[in-house]
Amino acid sequence: MLLVTVPVYGLELGASPLMLGVILSSQYLLPFLLAIPLGGVVARHGGRITLVAGAFVMTAGLLLMQVLPGYYGLIGGQLLIGLAHLQMVLSAQTIISSLATGPKLESYFGWYATWLSGGQVVGPLLAGGWIHWAGGVDNL
């Protein structure tokens, strides 16, 4: 849902194309810098606890966008959400890889990818409809 909400909110703030690029790319900065160390954290502590930690970081990113309106909150939230997303994906893949072997494991990863893709189809549609119905991001 953030795939639609974040750029619409940025445009509502009056973001230039350059600023919109900064806002959208900020979600990928921390994963780019911390992917390898974060993989080590997941390997050391396991997928379950790091998945829950990722959910808390995701929540913190969303809350930051709410309590700190404007560009600072939007970029700060994007930074945390990107880090949380990477952590949760690594954690989920670690958990799934421990569930089975062979064809059963392939099936589990297939279903995981299917549900992720389904969410990526439905989420933006819901967000776009919700923003349209509310009359803008500020009215959500």
XYZ file of C-alpha atoms in Angstrom:
140
model
C 0.000 0.000 0.000
C 2.941 2.314 0.635
C 3.962 1.908 -2.999
C 1.075 4.240 -3.862
C 0.668 6.213 -0.641
C 4.251 7.472 -0.298
C 4.591 9.107 -3.735
C 1.068 10.559 -3.559
C 1.875 12.073 -0.157
C 5.169 13.391 -1.529
C 3.321 15.059 -4.392
C 0.797 16.513 -1.942
C 3.748 18.023 -0.054
C 4.865 19.667 -3.287
C 7.853 17.418 -3.956
C 9.826 18.107 -7.098
C 10.705 15.137 -9.310
C 14.172 15.100 -7.694
C 12.735 15.133 -4.162
C 10.280 12.401 -5.119
C 13.251 10.345 -6.313
C 15.028 10.935 -2.991
C 11.918 9.903 -1.050
C 11.348 6.745 -3.079
C 14.996 5.667 -3.187
C 15.518 6.221 0.553
C 13.650 2.975 1.245
C 16.490 1.055 -0.391
C 19.483 2.857 1.124
C 19.777 0.937 4.417
C 19.147 -2.460 2.790
C 21.900 -1.644 0.283
C 24.324 -0.803 3.087
C 23.280 -3.417 5.653
C 22.150 -6.498 3.691
C 25.189 -8.634 4.500
C 25.407 -7.724 8.208
C 21.648 -8.178 8.577
C 21.909 -11.619 7.001
C 24.439 -12.474 9.716
C 22.053 -11.240 12.414
C 19.298 -13.484 11.060
C 21.707 -16.439 10.842
C 22.847 -15.932 14.462
C 19.476 -15.270 16.074
C 17.148 -17.265 13.843
C 14.239 -16.277 11.690
C 11.453 -16.104 14.237
C 12.842 -13.481 16.596
C 14.231 -11.371 13.752
C 10.882 -11.536 11.941
C 9.150 -10.112 15.009
C 11.884 -7.480 15.376
C 11.355 -6.538 11.732
C 7.645 -6.085 12.375
C 8.454 -3.685 15.219
C 10.854 -1.712 13.001
C 8.172 -1.586 10.286
C 5.672 -0.240 12.812
C 8.204 2.354 13.968
C 8.641 3.523 10.367
C 4.909 3.895 9.876
C 4.537 5.730 13.177
C 7.401 8.065 12.293
C 5.547 9.109 9.151
C 2.509 9.923 11.286
C 4.169 11.824 14.133
C 6.711 13.714 12.017
C 4.788 15.090 9.044
C 6.573 16.357 5.984
C 9.734 15.290 4.228
C 11.681 14.331 7.366
C 9.017 11.912 8.541
C 8.499 10.535 5.062
C 12.197 9.891 4.418
C 12.858 8.652 7.968
C 9.899 6.304 7.743
C 11.051 5.070 4.346
C 14.511 4.319 5.762
C 13.055 2.235 8.613
C 10.489 0.501 6.410
C 13.156 -0.509 3.897
C 15.331 -1.963 6.648
C 12.356 -3.765 8.178
C 11.294 -5.171 4.817
C 14.730 -6.649 4.177
C 14.878 -8.079 7.692
C 11.448 -9.656 7.379
C 12.193 -11.157 3.949
C 15.489 -12.658 5.164
C 13.761 -13.961 8.292
C 10.839 -15.472 6.389
C 13.176 -17.171 3.926
C 15.206 -18.564 6.829
C 12.086 -19.942 8.487
C 10.790 -21.459 5.251
C 14.140 -23.070 4.466
C 14.001 -24.918 7.791
C 10.548 -26.414 7.190
C 11.333 -29.105 4.623
C 13.664 -30.359 1.906
C 13.323 -31.302 -1.736
C 10.031 -30.837 -3.554
C 8.181 -29.911 -0.360
C 10.601 -27.023 0.241
C 10.172 -25.894 -3.367
C 6.427 -25.895 -2.830
C 6.731 -23.810 0.344
C 8.881 -21.212 -1.411
C 6.472 -21.226 -4.346
C 3.513 -20.469 -2.075
C 5.526 -17.813 -0.234
C 6.335 -16.072 -3.525
C 2.731 -16.432 -4.706
C 1.283 -14.768 -1.612
C 3.901 -12.001 -1.726
C 3.029 -11.329 -5.355
C -0.681 -11.358 -4.556
C -0.130 -8.727 -1.894
C 1.845 -6.635 -4.354
C -1.106 -6.752 -6.754
C -3.879 -6.102 -4.234
C -2.087 -3.592 -1.959
C -1.634 -0.794 -4.510
C -5.201 -1.241 -5.752
C -6.546 -0.930 -2.216
C -4.302 2.043 -1.454
C -5.283 3.860 -4.638
C -8.967 3.297 -3.951
C -8.628 4.333 -0.323
C -6.739 7.531 -1.189
C -9.280 8.349 -3.903
C -12.217 7.746 -1.555
C -10.632 9.817 1.238
C -9.767 12.696 -1.076
C -6.008 12.563 -0.494
C -3.397 11.141 1.845
C -3.899 13.927 4.405
C -7.490 12.755 4.903
C -6.608 9.159 5.773
